[in-house]
Amino acid sequence: MDSLMGLINIEHEYDFLEELTYFRCGSAVPFAGRYRLIDFTLSNMVNSGVGEVAIFSNRKYRSLMDHLGTGSDWELAKRHGGLFILPPDWNDPTDISRGDLRHFHNNRDYFHRSKANHVIISGSQFISNARYEKAFNHHLENDADVTCITTRVNQFKPEHVSQLRVEHDEDGKIHNLTNDQQNPHVFTGVYIIKKDVLMKLVDECIAYHKDHFFFNGIKENLHRLNVQFYRYEGYSAFVNSIESFFRQNMNLLRPENYKALFFKNQFVRTKISNEPPVKYRKGAKVSDSMLANGSVIDGEVTGSILFRGVKVRKGAQVKNSIIMQRCTIEEGVRLENVILDKDVHISAGQTFIGSREKPFVVAKRKNI
Amino acid sequence: MDSLMGLINIEHEYDFLEELTYFRCGSAVPFAGRYRLIDFTLSNMVNSGVGEVAIFSNRKYRSLMDHLGTGSDWELAKRHGGLFILPPDWNDPTDISRGDLRHFHNNRDYFHRSKANHVIISGSQFISNARYEKAFNHHLENDADVTCITTRVNQFKPEHVSQLRVEHDEDGKIHNLTNDQQNPHVFTGVYIIKKDVLMKLVDECIAYHKDHFFFNGIKENLHRLNVQFYRYEGYSAFVNSIESFFRQNMNLLRPENYKALFFKNQFVRTKISNEPPVKYRKGAKVSDSMLANGSVIDGEVTGSILFRGVKVRKGAQVKNSIIMQRCTIEEGVRLENVILDKDVHISAGQTFIGSREKPFVVAKRKNI
Amino acid sequence: MSKECVGMLLAGGEGKRLGLLTKNLAKPAVPFGGKYRIIDFTLSNCTNSKIHTVGVLTQYSPMVLNKHIGIGKPWDLDRQHDGVSILSPFTAQKGGSWYKGTADAISQNMQFIDQFDPEYVLVISGDHIYQMNYQRLIDHHKEKQSEATISVIEVPWDEASRFGILNTKENLEIYEFDEKPQNPKSNLASMGIYIFNWKTLRKYLIDDEASDSSSHDFGKDIIPAMLNDGLRLFAYRFQGYWKDVGTIKSYWEANMDLLEEDLSLSLNSKEWRTYSHDSNYPPQFIEPNAEIDNSLVNSGCWISGIVKNSILFEGIDVGENTLVKESILHPSVKVGNNCTINRAIVMEKVTIPDGTVINGEEYDEPVVVNSENIEKFVTE
Amino acid sequence: MSKECVGMLLAGGEGKRLGLLTKNLAKPAVPFGGKYRIIDFTLSNCTNSKIHTVGVLTQYSPMVLNKHIGIGKPWDLDRQHDGVSILSPFTAQKGGSWYKGTADAISQNMQFIDQFDPEYVLVISGDHIYQMNYQRLIDHHKEKQSEATISVIEVPWDEASRFGILNTKENLEIYEFDEKPQNPKSNLASMGIYIFNWKTLRKYLIDDEASDSSSHDFGKDIIPAMLNDGLRLFAYRFQGYWKDVGTIKSYWEANMDLLEEDLSLSLNSKEWRTYSHDSNYPPQFIEPNAEIDNSLVNSGCWISGIVKNSILFEGIDVGENTLVKESILHPSVKVGNNCTINRAIVMEKVTIPDGTVINGEEYDEPVVVNSENIEKFVTE
């Protein structure tokens, strides 16, 4: 029976979120009140029936490991299949592979052991709540070697500049992947590939000293592979800079976006917390905001996203800001257009105001 | 309440088992039919009530991660506490720590988060089935900063050369750790330390650019610390070379040793397999051996240790050998004083004979 | 595998006085506190007290309860050799019988307890709200060299006659158990939490099973029999919040207590966590015109209206221009626009149409709304 | 959360014909094959067939069974939202009742099934030894647009009168169910494995519950009622090993079958694994003078004597100069020196003193030895 195994390849995702990625990889950055970026692609895979997912991680994967734990919160803690976080650990002196090919080469076992005959590969920067079954059916029906999942961009933003654009024949075969900034048909970075094609291309890439599987293995071989596309029509976002991170968080405060991302299809899965409901104390004023459990609010919150366990004391004002886990905002503080990373403590009486385009970012655990 | 957290520090354990450690760290090498070296120290910790164990790993930890999985087979897959495999992953440009101090420094969180106020630290080369409660009580009663677990060696073997020897006062305080080869009072490498003392010594070591926590932090500070010892009296073995590895495996074929290691105290825990009972077919001849489940025997086996899923075909003879998981020994093969690593296939009719002192070792997955 | 103490959690009661709330639901499974079920408090006490072997005795409508407890993961009780076990009535060669009383439920599961060969058995029930370290109770039991120790709480003298009262000497040794005494001699009320030496209890359970006249109840039969034989029984004084949520009124009050600022029981405590299931609902969404005051609101809620002094479970919608006041809304309740909900308990998945007004009277029992009686409140 | 197929595994039977083996043990929990319990074969079939939602209906002496199934880990059924659920009898507002028959057990747990809103319900029982892919059965069911499909196996014609026989047209459509027919018209015996369209079955179960004359059994009541109404029912032909281990003799035989070289059922198959608990016993230890021939031997065994054509569970000692032949030794049996054990089934934890001789007659039922009757065999 045809089935899918998953791979999240974050080897080529460098520290794209500045202060937020000083000590963690981008895929582990908190997003939308209770998630991490990786949760979206991982949930999509699990919700599409993928029972084994490997993660090719590179550096700063510690907090990613902490977040994912045994994988049980994604139903991936199994005796057979499950979640495999594969940090770089290779010791074969004869190994000549480079770039992400080293991962593919050194983790051949992962692919061989599985009974699945197709692989869905993705990074962590494409945010959506998708089921991949339809794309997989499309892939099978067209007997495609590769099926790229694409989307249509209606309004170009800076985060789209680096996304590849798709040019295809009438029969749906992709003949070119370009950087044509006028083309709204954008590749999401998610694709399905036949396992045997994958393994063959990996061998070729290594033999020719290549270092980027998608660019060298697929993009350069469009002429001799059957590369199809499947267009995803739902809500989506690319997050690849602080600016897009902030804007895409804020976009979710529009009801239609929030509903489209969270209440379509199945729920996005994330690490299970054990926080009590949000406590709104006497005098709290909260509006136009998204709050995660465990928070205790005495002050005023508008147009903001509060992660778990945030404390906003009496008289504090939080406006258009993103406040991550366990931050405490003491009495009388005023924040606007601010991103506080986890565990930040803002002492009483201070004011910090950033701009929409350049939010003021405070690194993890700072005590200001 | 006083309680213990665990740390298995394999940073300084280099590739001590030659071919067997080409692609895995020593702690992950199979031992005694169904275990890996690390199982013994990890089981001892769990059986002594330690609910959280971290592993400071260095290189080639992939098979260690595969073996330990989520930790659930050691009852360590918990929401609170549990098993933390901590590969090197540090990205702080201001970090000046060296050697295993880098681990201590970069994993401070592990120590801080826990409620335990003492830490039991061990490597993976000391094999025993011990309960540490008594040692911990001794540690508490003497208000020791550090308590070294020691043992008495009755017959010196090459593996003891590198073990530190203990010199102590009448009141049990260790005043010297030496290399005196005549002293039978040997330090096992396992010790209990107060958490606050540990953290203080780590800071000192880093400040003075030291690179070995035990040597620089403890051994050099015996004069100003209260370092006690607790002597373990049960069966034990050190494994730190191919020669000692082979001999210590074979020693377990003596009934009194097997009983002392496996049927004293609680069982040694290991990864749960799902192998059927050993199938002895018509004509099989097995004696003086230890066999793990999943094996199917048609031939002759004497004085040997067979891991899971080994097949010994008709007419094959296996003598004084260690045959690891899923090896197949075809018809008419003769093996004596041989170590086959996992997944080796020996085709029909061949003969391999090593010596007791220098067993013939065949690396993983070889097809001979 | 020997264990020092095995916990036996009585969760089989029907909880009749909770009316609609327990119509198809065991009392310990009734939702509580915006996220929890009543039994979570006792199970979390076990986890926090390091009682890792817990038998949960179920009988009445156990489906939701079983599903909630599941493999025990939220409480770290999903363990290979012990952890949480659900113990339902069963048949044996001599036939089967339902649990006839609290003591009978334990008697029928002696084999379960015996396999752990425990020194002590802790008997607790799944329908009280409190945070308690059972290890302190065990320590007290050991210190007093007691055969059975009962946890007690001081109640106001004028309410003492509503409780099972323990009369003790100065050293807390119990000499009399007074069930709902007209003229109480003490104000130490039993909390229904017992620690027994298993050897002793085992003997009394066997005798009690053999007795036809017994009601097989700890309070009515086992404890009096032990006192009668002159055994050393002690009381253990618990200080802190404790509430039996046996009626709709006390259920409502106990929920409202969570909104108090200075309650000794805290859901936000890091030292004594209350564990429960957590679903994958997204963070709550608060619309620009919403107002929320002195309330608990869980994940997945979508608030457009006004919420005051209320407890909202997960996945609730509160429509525009709607007021929810002094109410408890169970999971997935959808309240339309232009409604008023005052002093009501709205049960799971009830949809309240636009314009509905539900008004509980101030001193009466709060109104309980389910999907059958909701029609009564809808004015066309 | 909707599921295509929910499995309902009947595991409540007493298994009276297994005598001592089921004295305090549900039949599905009886040890089998050197490592397993009987139910492991059915549970593994579920896992391997990707049926991830399984209700196990228990009633008789369920403690060991419950403990064995536990959180379902060995079968990868320890899942948050589905996985394995143990369904015991319970009480509701109108009182409670024990499971009165196979169909009644399902009826009482309709609510459990409904929550998954399945298309199909698979009904299986926990006391057969076989390896079967239920997906093939489901495929066949869909293909035939059947309302209910029953898995059948060809039995020798001269034994057909001992089985429930299905008479079918050439296309396998069932027109008659013949319980133990004197003159069988077919040799297709029902394996007690049913797949139903849940909507259809639900209706028949409700009707069946209402009938006072019904014995609430699938074979006797539900299937005949469906045939009577002219529903499309089909047989599915299973090829492979299948054995009902209903008597001591068939239990012994089925164990001995595992020693056959060319059995279609294999414990060593990598494609169709049989899952069970695995303990932490060390590898088996074979002494210099031991001899083992044509046998299965599990971990933790210590063999000094001779073992032939036998099945040894974990943690067994076989003493010096002792012969164990054509026997089944359950876990932790200790056989002393100078013993002979021939054609016997020795139950868990029995200790056999030095010099004991137990000799089963060749064609008789094998001897079952437990800790009570062992004295009979000991000669002073």
Tab-separated table of C-alpha atoms in Angstrom, chain A residues 34-50 67-68 71-76 128-129 131 261-262 266-272 308, chain C residues 279-282, chain D residues 1 3 79-82:
chain	number	residue	atom	x	y	z
A	34	ARG	CA	1.087	28.427	22.548
A	35	TYR	CA	2.942	26.961	19.586
A	36	ARG	CA	6.433	26.741	18.153
A	37	LEU	CA	6.970	27.233	14.427
A	38	ILE	CA	7.655	23.536	13.888
A	39	ASP	CA	4.276	22.548	15.360
A	40	PHE	CA	2.443	23.552	12.218
A	41	THR	CA	4.306	21.378	9.774
A	42	LEU	CA	4.589	18.535	12.275
A	43	SER	CA	0.841	18.649	13.021
A	44	ASN	CA	0.044	18.719	9.332
A	45	MET	CA	2.043	15.550	8.856
A	46	VAL	CA	0.500	13.745	11.812
A	47	ASN	CA	-3.004	14.924	10.920
A	48	SER	CA	-2.444	13.525	7.440
A	49	GLY	CA	-1.739	10.087	8.865
A	50	VAL	CA	2.066	10.191	8.723
A	67	HIS	CA	9.781	20.979	23.158
A	68	LEU	CA	9.223	17.752	21.268
A	71	GLY	CA	6.818	12.986	20.647
A	72	SER	CA	3.861	11.688	22.617
A	73	ASP	CA	1.971	14.964	22.392
A	74	TRP	CA	1.940	14.499	18.627
A	75	GLU	CA	1.033	10.798	19.052
A	76	LEU	CA	4.489	9.939	17.813
A	128	SER	CA	-0.620	26.427	7.590
A	129	ASN	CA	-3.219	23.953	8.797
A	131	ARG	CA	-4.158	17.952	5.269
A	261	LEU	CA	-5.670	28.735	10.820
A	262	PHE	CA	-7.039	27.115	13.956
A	266	GLN	CA	-7.869	19.280	12.931
A	267	PHE	CA	-6.286	21.199	15.765
A	268	VAL	CA	-2.667	22.166	15.548
A	269	ARG	CA	-0.836	19.958	18.022
A	270	THR	CA	1.737	21.225	20.432
A	271	LYS	CA	3.435	20.293	23.669
A	272	ILE	CA	0.826	19.687	26.317
A	308	ARG	CA	1.437	30.693	28.774
C	279	SER	CA	-6.534	19.545	24.687
C	280	ASN	CA	-5.080	21.211	21.659
C	281	TYR	CA	-7.491	24.110	21.560
C	282	PRO	CA	-5.849	27.315	20.352
D	1	MET	CA	-13.129	11.837	16.169
D	3	LYS	CA	-12.825	6.138	12.897
D	79	ARG	CA	-2.802	6.224	22.576
D	80	GLN	CA	-4.300	9.441	23.858
D	81	HIS	CA	-7.615	9.474	22.109
D	82	ASP	CA	-8.275	5.895	21.099
